[in-house]
Amino acid sequence: MRYKQEDGFTLIELIAGIVIIAIVTLVVTAGLGQLFRQSVDPWQQIRATEVGQSLMNEIMARRFDENSNVGNQYVRCSEGSGSCTTPAPCPSDGSTPNAEEAQRKQFDDVDDYNGLKLTGAQLSGSSPNRYNGFEALVCVAEKEANKLKRITVTVTTPQDESIEFSSVKGNW
């Protein structure tokens, strides 16, 4: 009596199938890896926007110049209360050359923020790890003598993407 040969796979066919599946899996995961990396970018950009907008709001709430009157007289710095302060070139080392006050919470005019550099721990406040890897640099430059100052906040994400926020503060 003859036995019917069973249908099945040979060892060579199994090995070839495993190799093909491994190659396809490698190609698919390599392609998806780029998508996974890019999916983090919007989150980092949103956090950078939070940092930039928060700093910009803080700075824009301050007066135009150290010599601007903050009383009820509304005297501009170039009119009777002394000349306006010209911001120094923006340093990148985190020093604040125009700051008359020693600490950030005491800054009272936009020039005090010139050169301010903050890193993750300084940006986080009560959430210790929220902005790890982020960095913010503030530059203040005179746009028009005694009239306008340009405030630029550059936020760098952990992926080294720099996002710049800019505003102009007027002397009025």
Short mmCIF file of N, CA and C in Angstrom, two decimals:
data_model
loop_
_atom_site.label_atom_id
_atom_site.label_comp_id
_atom_site.label_asym_id
_atom_site.label_seq_id
_atom_site.Cartn_x
_atom_site.Cartn_y
_atom_site.Cartn_z
N MET A 1 0.82 -1.15 0.00
CA MET A 1 0.00 0.00 0.00
C MET A 1 0.88 1.24 0.00
N ARG A 2 0.53 2.11 -0.82
CA ARG A 2 1.31 3.33 -0.98
C ARG A 2 0.71 4.48 -0.19
N TYR A 3 1.55 5.21 0.49
CA TYR A 3 1.07 6.38 1.24
C TYR A 3 1.13 7.60 0.37
N LYS A 4 0.09 8.39 0.49
CA LYS A 4 0.05 9.63 -0.27
C LYS A 4 0.99 10.62 0.40
N GLN A 5 1.79 11.27 -0.40
CA GLN A 5 2.73 12.24 0.15
C GLN A 5 1.96 13.45 0.67
N GLU A 6 2.24 13.83 1.91
CA GLU A 6 1.53 14.95 2.50
C GLU A 6 2.06 16.26 1.93
N ASP A 7 1.10 17.19 1.73
CA ASP A 7 1.50 18.52 1.27
C ASP A 7 2.04 19.29 2.46
N GLY A 8 3.10 20.06 2.26
CA GLY A 8 3.72 20.84 3.33
C GLY A 8 4.87 21.65 2.78
N PHE A 9 5.61 22.24 3.70
CA PHE A 9 6.74 23.07 3.31
C PHE A 9 8.03 22.34 3.63
N THR A 10 8.99 22.57 2.80
CA THR A 10 10.31 22.02 3.07
C THR A 10 11.06 22.99 3.98
N LEU A 11 12.14 22.54 4.53
CA LEU A 11 12.95 23.38 5.41
C LEU A 11 13.48 24.60 4.67
N ILE A 12 13.85 24.44 3.44
CA ILE A 12 14.37 25.56 2.63
C ILE A 12 13.28 26.60 2.42
N GLU A 13 12.06 26.16 2.15
CA GLU A 13 10.96 27.10 1.95
C GLU A 13 10.65 27.86 3.24
N LEU A 14 10.72 27.21 4.37
CA LEU A 14 10.49 27.88 5.65
C LEU A 14 11.55 28.94 5.93
N ILE A 15 12.79 28.62 5.70
CA ILE A 15 13.88 29.58 5.92
C ILE A 15 13.74 30.76 4.97
N ALA A 16 13.42 30.51 3.72
CA ALA A 16 13.23 31.60 2.76
C ALA A 16 12.07 32.50 3.19
N GLY A 17 10.99 31.92 3.68
CA GLY A 17 9.84 32.71 4.16
C GLY A 17 10.20 33.57 5.35
N ILE A 18 10.95 33.02 6.28
CA ILE A 18 11.37 33.78 7.46
C ILE A 18 12.26 34.95 7.06
N VAL A 19 13.18 34.72 6.14
CA VAL A 19 14.07 35.79 5.67
C VAL A 19 13.26 36.90 4.99
N ILE A 20 12.31 36.54 4.16
CA ILE A 20 11.48 37.54 3.47
C ILE A 20 10.66 38.35 4.49
N ILE A 21 10.07 37.68 5.46
CA ILE A 21 9.29 38.39 6.49
C ILE A 21 10.20 39.32 7.30
N ALA A 22 11.41 38.89 7.61
CA ALA A 22 12.35 39.73 8.36
C ALA A 22 12.71 40.99 7.57
N ILE A 23 12.95 40.85 6.27
CA ILE A 23 13.30 42.00 5.43
C ILE A 23 12.13 42.97 5.34
N VAL A 24 10.93 42.46 5.14
CA VAL A 24 9.74 43.33 5.06
C VAL A 24 9.53 44.06 6.39
N THR A 25 9.68 43.36 7.50
CA THR A 25 9.52 43.98 8.82
C THR A 25 10.55 45.08 9.04
N LEU A 26 11.77 44.84 8.63
CA LEU A 26 12.84 45.83 8.76
C LEU A 26 12.52 47.09 7.96
N VAL A 27 12.07 46.93 6.73
CA VAL A 27 11.75 48.07 5.88
C VAL A 27 10.58 48.87 6.46
N VAL A 28 9.56 48.18 6.92
CA VAL A 28 8.38 48.86 7.48
C VAL A 28 8.75 49.62 8.75
N THR A 29 9.48 49.00 9.66
CA THR A 29 9.84 49.69 10.91
C THR A 29 10.80 50.85 10.66
N ALA A 30 11.68 50.73 9.69
CA ALA A 30 12.57 51.85 9.36
C ALA A 30 11.76 53.04 8.84
N GLY A 31 10.76 52.76 8.04
CA GLY A 31 9.90 53.84 7.53
C GLY A 31 9.05 54.46 8.61
N LEU A 32 8.53 53.66 9.52
CA LEU A 32 7.71 54.18 10.61
C LEU A 32 8.54 54.92 11.65
N GLY A 33 9.81 54.57 11.77
CA GLY A 33 10.69 55.25 12.73
C GLY A 33 10.75 56.74 12.47
N GLN A 34 10.82 57.13 11.22
CA GLN A 34 10.83 58.55 10.87
C GLN A 34 9.52 59.21 11.28
N LEU A 35 8.42 58.53 11.07
CA LEU A 35 7.12 59.08 11.46
C LEU A 35 7.03 59.26 12.97
N PHE A 36 7.58 58.31 13.73
CA PHE A 36 7.53 58.42 15.19
C PHE A 36 8.34 59.62 15.66
N ARG A 37 9.50 59.85 15.05
CA ARG A 37 10.30 61.01 15.42
C ARG A 37 9.59 62.30 15.08
N GLN A 38 8.94 62.35 13.93
CA GLN A 38 8.25 63.57 13.51
C GLN A 38 6.99 63.81 14.33
N SER A 39 6.43 62.78 14.91
CA SER A 39 5.22 62.97 15.72
C SER A 39 5.52 63.70 17.02
N VAL A 40 6.77 63.73 17.45
CA VAL A 40 7.15 64.45 18.66
C VAL A 40 7.30 65.94 18.38
N ASP A 41 7.65 66.32 17.17
CA ASP A 41 7.90 67.72 16.84
C ASP A 41 6.75 68.65 17.20
N PRO A 42 5.51 68.35 16.86
CA PRO A 42 4.43 69.28 17.23
C PRO A 42 4.33 69.51 18.74
N TRP A 43 4.56 68.48 19.54
CA TRP A 43 4.52 68.65 20.99
C TRP A 43 5.62 69.58 21.45
N GLN A 44 6.81 69.41 20.89
CA GLN A 44 7.92 70.29 21.26
C GLN A 44 7.65 71.72 20.82
N GLN A 45 7.06 71.89 19.65
CA GLN A 45 6.75 73.23 19.15
C GLN A 45 5.68 73.90 20.01
N ILE A 46 4.71 73.14 20.47
CA ILE A 46 3.68 73.70 21.35
C ILE A 46 4.31 74.15 22.68
N ARG A 47 5.17 73.34 23.22
CA ARG A 47 5.83 73.72 24.48
C ARG A 47 6.74 74.93 24.27
N ALA A 48 7.42 74.98 23.14
CA ALA A 48 8.26 76.15 22.84
C ALA A 48 7.40 77.40 22.73
N THR A 49 6.23 77.27 22.14
CA THR A 49 5.30 78.40 22.03
C THR A 49 4.82 78.84 23.40
N GLU A 50 4.55 77.89 24.28
CA GLU A 50 4.16 78.24 25.66
C GLU A 50 5.25 79.06 26.33
N VAL A 51 6.49 78.60 26.21
CA VAL A 51 7.62 79.30 26.83
C VAL A 51 7.78 80.69 26.23
N GLY A 52 7.80 80.76 24.90
CA GLY A 52 8.01 82.05 24.22
C GLY A 52 6.92 83.05 24.53
N GLN A 53 5.67 82.61 24.49
CA GLN A 53 4.56 83.52 24.75
C GLN A 53 4.54 83.97 26.20
N SER A 54 4.84 83.06 27.11
CA SER A 54 4.87 83.41 28.53
C SER A 54 5.95 84.46 28.81
N LEU A 55 7.14 84.24 28.28
CA LEU A 55 8.22 85.21 28.47
C LEU A 55 7.88 86.55 27.81
N MET A 56 7.33 86.50 26.61
CA MET A 56 6.98 87.73 25.91
C MET A 56 5.92 88.52 26.69
N ASN A 57 4.93 87.84 27.24
CA ASN A 57 3.91 88.52 28.05
C ASN A 57 4.53 89.18 29.28
N GLU A 58 5.44 88.46 29.92
CA GLU A 58 6.12 88.99 31.10
C GLU A 58 6.91 90.26 30.75
N ILE A 59 7.63 90.21 29.65
CA ILE A 59 8.47 91.35 29.25
C ILE A 59 7.63 92.53 28.80
N MET A 60 6.61 92.27 28.00
CA MET A 60 5.78 93.36 27.48
C MET A 60 4.98 94.06 28.58
N ALA A 61 4.83 93.43 29.73
CA ALA A 61 4.13 94.06 30.85
C ALA A 61 5.01 95.07 31.59
N ARG A 62 6.30 95.07 31.29
CA ARG A 62 7.24 96.01 31.94
C ARG A 62 7.26 97.33 31.18
N ARG A 63 7.80 98.35 31.84
CA ARG A 63 7.87 99.66 31.19
C ARG A 63 8.95 99.69 30.12
N PHE A 64 8.90 100.72 29.29
CA PHE A 64 9.79 100.85 28.14
C PHE A 64 11.25 100.99 28.57
N ASP A 65 11.51 101.80 29.59
CA ASP A 65 12.89 102.12 29.94
C ASP A 65 12.99 102.37 31.45
N GLU A 66 14.19 102.23 31.97
CA GLU A 66 14.45 102.50 33.39
C GLU A 66 14.10 103.95 33.74
N ASN A 67 14.30 104.85 32.79
CA ASN A 67 14.06 106.27 33.03
C ASN A 67 12.64 106.72 32.70
N SER A 68 11.78 105.81 32.32
CA SER A 68 10.38 106.16 32.09
C SER A 68 9.69 106.34 33.43
N ASN A 69 8.85 107.35 33.52
CA ASN A 69 8.13 107.63 34.76
C ASN A 69 6.97 106.65 34.89
N VAL A 70 6.82 106.07 36.05
CA VAL A 70 5.72 105.13 36.27
C VAL A 70 4.62 105.74 37.13
N GLY A 71 4.75 107.00 37.45
CA GLY A 71 3.72 107.67 38.25
C GLY A 71 2.54 108.07 37.39
N ASN A 72 1.77 109.01 37.87
CA ASN A 72 0.58 109.47 37.16
C ASN A 72 0.88 110.49 36.07
N GLN A 73 2.14 110.87 35.90
CA GLN A 73 2.47 111.93 34.94
C GLN A 73 2.68 111.40 33.53
N TYR A 74 2.92 110.12 33.36
CA TYR A 74 3.13 109.50 32.05
C TYR A 74 4.21 110.22 31.23
N VAL A 75 5.35 110.45 31.83
CA VAL A 75 6.46 111.09 31.13
C VAL A 75 7.30 110.01 30.47
N ARG A 76 7.58 110.20 29.19
CA ARG A 76 8.43 109.25 28.48
C ARG A 76 9.89 109.51 28.85
N CYS A 77 10.73 108.51 28.65
CA CYS A 77 12.12 108.63 29.07
C CYS A 77 12.87 109.72 28.32
N SER A 78 12.47 110.07 27.14
CA SER A 78 13.18 111.10 26.37
C SER A 78 12.60 112.49 26.59
N GLU A 79 11.61 112.61 27.46
CA GLU A 79 10.95 113.89 27.69
C GLU A 79 11.01 114.27 29.16
N GLY A 80 12.06 114.89 29.58
CA GLY A 80 12.13 115.45 30.91
C GLY A 80 12.62 114.53 32.01
N SER A 81 12.43 113.25 31.91
CA SER A 81 12.84 112.37 33.01
C SER A 81 14.20 111.73 32.77
N GLY A 82 14.93 112.22 31.81
CA GLY A 82 16.24 111.66 31.50
C GLY A 82 16.23 110.98 30.15
N SER A 83 17.41 110.67 29.69
CA SER A 83 17.51 110.03 28.37
C SER A 83 17.21 108.54 28.48
N CYS A 84 16.82 107.97 27.37
CA CYS A 84 16.52 106.54 27.33
C CYS A 84 17.80 105.72 27.35
N THR A 85 17.71 104.54 27.89
CA THR A 85 18.84 103.62 27.92
C THR A 85 18.94 102.91 26.58
N THR A 86 20.14 102.87 26.03
CA THR A 86 20.37 102.13 24.79
C THR A 86 20.80 100.72 25.16
N PRO A 87 20.06 99.71 24.72
CA PRO A 87 20.44 98.33 25.07
C PRO A 87 21.80 97.95 24.50
N ALA A 88 22.58 97.23 25.29
CA ALA A 88 23.86 96.71 24.82
C ALA A 88 23.59 95.59 23.81
N PRO A 89 24.59 95.25 22.98
CA PRO A 89 24.39 94.11 22.08
C PRO A 89 24.04 92.86 22.89
N CYS A 90 23.22 92.03 22.30
CA CYS A 90 22.71 90.85 23.01
C CYS A 90 23.81 89.81 23.23
N PRO A 91 24.16 89.53 24.49
CA PRO A 91 25.14 88.48 24.75
C PRO A 91 24.46 87.11 24.72
N SER A 92 25.20 86.10 24.37
CA SER A 92 24.63 84.75 24.31
C SER A 92 24.99 83.92 25.54
N ASP A 93 25.72 84.51 26.47
CA ASP A 93 26.18 83.75 27.63
C ASP A 93 25.23 83.79 28.82
N GLY A 94 24.12 84.49 28.68
CA GLY A 94 23.15 84.55 29.77
C GLY A 94 23.33 85.74 30.70
N SER A 95 24.35 86.56 30.45
CA SER A 95 24.51 87.76 31.28
C SER A 95 23.49 88.81 30.83
N THR A 96 23.08 89.66 31.74
CA THR A 96 22.11 90.71 31.43
C THR A 96 22.78 92.06 31.65
N PRO A 97 23.43 92.62 30.61
CA PRO A 97 24.24 93.82 30.78
C PRO A 97 23.44 95.07 31.13
N ASN A 98 22.16 95.12 30.82
CA ASN A 98 21.36 96.31 31.10
C ASN A 98 20.56 96.20 32.39
N ALA A 99 20.65 95.10 33.08
CA ALA A 99 19.82 94.90 34.27
C ALA A 99 20.36 95.71 35.44
N GLU A 100 19.51 96.57 35.97
CA GLU A 100 19.87 97.32 37.16
C GLU A 100 19.54 96.50 38.41
N GLU A 101 18.69 95.49 38.24
CA GLU A 101 18.27 94.64 39.34
C GLU A 101 19.01 93.30 39.27
N ALA A 102 19.18 92.69 40.43
CA ALA A 102 19.98 91.47 40.49
C ALA A 102 19.22 90.22 40.08
N GLN A 103 17.91 90.19 40.31
CA GLN A 103 17.14 88.98 40.04
C GLN A 103 16.01 89.26 39.06
N ARG A 104 15.63 88.23 38.35
CA ARG A 104 14.59 88.37 37.32
C ARG A 104 13.27 88.88 37.89
N LYS A 105 12.91 88.43 39.07
CA LYS A 105 11.63 88.87 39.64
C LYS A 105 11.63 90.36 39.96
N GLN A 106 12.79 91.00 39.96
CA GLN A 106 12.88 92.43 40.22
C GLN A 106 13.00 93.26 38.94
N PHE A 107 13.09 92.61 37.78
CA PHE A 107 13.21 93.36 36.52
C PHE A 107 11.98 94.25 36.36
N ASP A 108 12.23 95.54 36.01
CA ASP A 108 11.10 96.47 35.91
C ASP A 108 10.98 97.14 34.54
N ASP A 109 11.95 96.91 33.66
CA ASP A 109 11.84 97.46 32.30
C ASP A 109 12.39 96.45 31.30
N VAL A 110 12.07 96.64 30.02
CA VAL A 110 12.42 95.64 29.01
C VAL A 110 13.92 95.46 28.84
N ASP A 111 14.71 96.51 29.07
CA ASP A 111 16.16 96.39 28.93
C ASP A 111 16.77 95.40 29.91
N ASP A 112 16.15 95.24 31.06
CA ASP A 112 16.68 94.32 32.07
C ASP A 112 16.73 92.88 31.56
N TYR A 113 15.87 92.54 30.63
CA TYR A 113 15.79 91.17 30.10
C TYR A 113 16.83 90.90 29.01
N ASN A 114 17.50 91.92 28.51
CA ASN A 114 18.45 91.75 27.41
C ASN A 114 19.55 90.76 27.80
N GLY A 115 19.67 89.67 27.06
CA GLY A 115 20.69 88.66 27.32
C GLY A 115 20.26 87.58 28.29
N LEU A 116 19.05 87.65 28.81
CA LEU A 116 18.58 86.64 29.76
C LEU A 116 18.50 85.28 29.07
N LYS A 117 19.15 84.30 29.68
CA LYS A 117 19.15 82.94 29.14
C LYS A 117 18.60 82.00 30.21
N LEU A 118 17.55 81.28 29.86
CA LEU A 118 16.91 80.36 30.80
C LEU A 118 16.95 78.95 30.24
N THR A 119 17.18 77.98 31.12
CA THR A 119 17.19 76.57 30.70
C THR A 119 16.01 75.85 31.33
N GLY A 120 15.87 74.57 31.05
CA GLY A 120 14.73 73.78 31.46
C GLY A 120 14.27 73.97 32.89
N ALA A 121 15.18 73.84 33.85
CA ALA A 121 14.79 73.96 35.25
C ALA A 121 14.29 75.36 35.57
N GLN A 122 14.87 76.38 34.97
CA GLN A 122 14.45 77.76 35.22
C GLN A 122 13.12 78.08 34.53
N LEU A 123 12.80 77.35 33.49
CA LEU A 123 11.55 77.57 32.75
C LEU A 123 10.38 76.83 33.37
N SER A 124 10.66 75.77 34.09
CA SER A 124 9.61 74.86 34.55
C SER A 124 8.77 75.39 35.68
N GLY A 125 9.34 76.15 36.56
CA GLY A 125 8.58 76.64 37.71
C GLY A 125 8.18 75.50 38.62
N SER A 126 6.88 75.29 38.80
CA SER A 126 6.40 74.26 39.72
C SER A 126 6.39 72.86 39.11
N SER A 127 6.53 72.75 37.80
CA SER A 127 6.59 71.44 37.13
C SER A 127 8.04 71.15 36.78
N PRO A 128 8.77 70.42 37.62
CA PRO A 128 10.22 70.32 37.48
C PRO A 128 10.75 69.77 36.16
N ASN A 129 10.05 68.86 35.51
CA ASN A 129 10.59 68.26 34.29
C ASN A 129 9.87 68.68 33.02
N ARG A 130 8.97 69.61 33.10
CA ARG A 130 8.13 69.96 31.96
C ARG A 130 8.92 70.49 30.77
N TYR A 131 9.96 71.27 31.02
CA TYR A 131 10.70 71.89 29.92
C TYR A 131 12.17 71.45 29.90
N ASN A 132 12.45 70.22 30.32
CA ASN A 132 13.82 69.72 30.25
C ASN A 132 14.30 69.74 28.81
N GLY A 133 15.50 70.22 28.59
CA GLY A 133 16.07 70.27 27.24
C GLY A 133 15.73 71.54 26.48
N PHE A 134 14.85 72.36 27.01
CA PHE A 134 14.50 73.62 26.35
C PHE A 134 15.44 74.73 26.84
N GLU A 135 15.60 75.73 26.01
CA GLU A 135 16.42 76.88 26.36
C GLU A 135 15.79 78.12 25.74
N ALA A 136 15.80 79.23 26.47
CA ALA A 136 15.24 80.48 25.96
C ALA A 136 16.28 81.59 26.11
N LEU A 137 16.42 82.41 25.08
CA LEU A 137 17.33 83.55 25.10
C LEU A 137 16.54 84.79 24.69
N VAL A 138 16.67 85.85 25.49
CA VAL A 138 15.97 87.10 25.22
C VAL A 138 16.97 88.15 24.76
N CYS A 139 16.64 88.82 23.66
CA CYS A 139 17.46 89.93 23.16
C CYS A 139 16.58 91.16 23.00
N VAL A 140 17.08 92.30 23.45
CA VAL A 140 16.38 93.57 23.30
C VAL A 140 17.29 94.49 22.51
N ALA A 141 16.75 95.06 21.45
CA ALA A 141 17.54 95.97 20.60
C ALA A 141 16.72 97.23 20.33
N GLU A 142 17.43 98.34 20.22
CA GLU A 142 16.77 99.59 19.89
C GLU A 142 16.41 99.58 18.42
N LYS A 143 15.14 99.80 18.12
CA LYS A 143 14.68 99.79 16.74
C LYS A 143 14.69 101.20 16.18
N GLU A 144 14.24 102.14 16.95
CA GLU A 144 14.26 103.55 16.56
C GLU A 144 14.59 104.33 17.82
N ALA A 145 15.61 105.19 17.76
CA ALA A 145 16.13 105.87 18.94
C ALA A 145 15.02 106.52 19.77
N ASN A 146 14.98 106.18 21.04
CA ASN A 146 14.04 106.72 22.03
C ASN A 146 12.57 106.44 21.74
N LYS A 147 12.26 105.64 20.73
CA LYS A 147 10.86 105.41 20.38
C LYS A 147 10.45 103.94 20.44
N LEU A 148 11.28 103.06 19.91
CA LEU A 148 10.90 101.65 19.81
C LEU A 148 12.05 100.73 20.22
N LYS A 149 11.70 99.63 20.85
CA LYS A 149 12.66 98.57 21.16
C LYS A 149 12.08 97.25 20.69
N ARG A 150 12.91 96.47 20.02
CA ARG A 150 12.48 95.16 19.53
C ARG A 150 12.91 94.10 20.53
N ILE A 151 11.96 93.30 20.95
CA ILE A 151 12.21 92.23 21.91
C ILE A 151 12.11 90.91 21.15
N THR A 152 13.16 90.11 21.22
CA THR A 152 13.18 88.82 20.54
C THR A 152 13.43 87.72 21.56
N VAL A 153 12.54 86.75 21.59
CA VAL A 153 12.70 85.58 22.46
C VAL A 153 12.92 84.39 21.54
N THR A 154 14.08 83.74 21.68
CA THR A 154 14.40 82.56 20.87
C THR A 154 14.36 81.34 21.78
N VAL A 155 13.47 80.42 21.47
CA VAL A 155 13.32 79.19 22.26
C VAL A 155 13.89 78.04 21.44
N THR A 156 14.79 77.28 22.05
CA THR A 156 15.40 76.13 21.39
C THR A 156 14.83 74.86 22.02
N THR A 157 14.32 73.96 21.17
CA THR A 157 13.73 72.71 21.65
C THR A 157 14.82 71.66 21.89
N PRO A 158 14.50 70.55 22.52
CA PRO A 158 15.49 69.49 22.72
C PRO A 158 16.05 68.93 21.40
N GLN A 159 15.33 69.10 20.28
CA GLN A 159 15.82 68.64 18.98
C GLN A 159 16.63 69.73 18.27
N ASP A 160 17.04 70.77 18.97
CA ASP A 160 17.82 71.90 18.45
C ASP A 160 17.08 72.70 17.39
N GLU A 161 15.78 72.74 17.45
CA GLU A 161 15.00 73.59 16.56
C GLU A 161 14.78 74.91 17.27
N SER A 162 15.16 76.01 16.63
CA SER A 162 14.99 77.34 17.23
C SER A 162 13.72 77.98 16.71
N ILE A 163 12.90 78.47 17.63
CA ILE A 163 11.66 79.16 17.29
C ILE A 163 11.76 80.56 17.87
N GLU A 164 11.57 81.55 17.01
CA GLU A 164 11.77 82.94 17.40
C GLU A 164 10.44 83.68 17.53
N PHE A 165 10.31 84.42 18.63
CA PHE A 165 9.14 85.26 18.87
C PHE A 165 9.65 86.70 18.98
N SER A 166 8.94 87.61 18.35
CA SER A 166 9.40 88.99 18.32
C SER A 166 8.24 89.94 18.56
N SER A 167 8.55 91.04 19.23
CA SER A 167 7.54 92.06 19.49
C SER A 167 8.25 93.41 19.59
N VAL A 168 7.48 94.47 19.41
CA VAL A 168 8.04 95.82 19.49
C VAL A 168 7.34 96.55 20.63
N LYS A 169 8.14 97.17 21.50
CA LYS A 169 7.61 97.96 22.62
C LYS A 169 7.84 99.43 22.31
N GLY A 170 6.80 100.22 22.41
CA GLY A 170 6.90 101.64 22.11
C GLY A 170 7.06 102.49 23.36
N ASN A 171 7.65 103.66 23.18
CA ASN A 171 7.90 104.60 24.27
C ASN A 171 6.70 105.53 24.42
N TRP A 172 5.63 105.02 24.98
CA TRP A 172 4.47 105.86 25.26
C TRP A 172 3.75 105.36 26.48
#
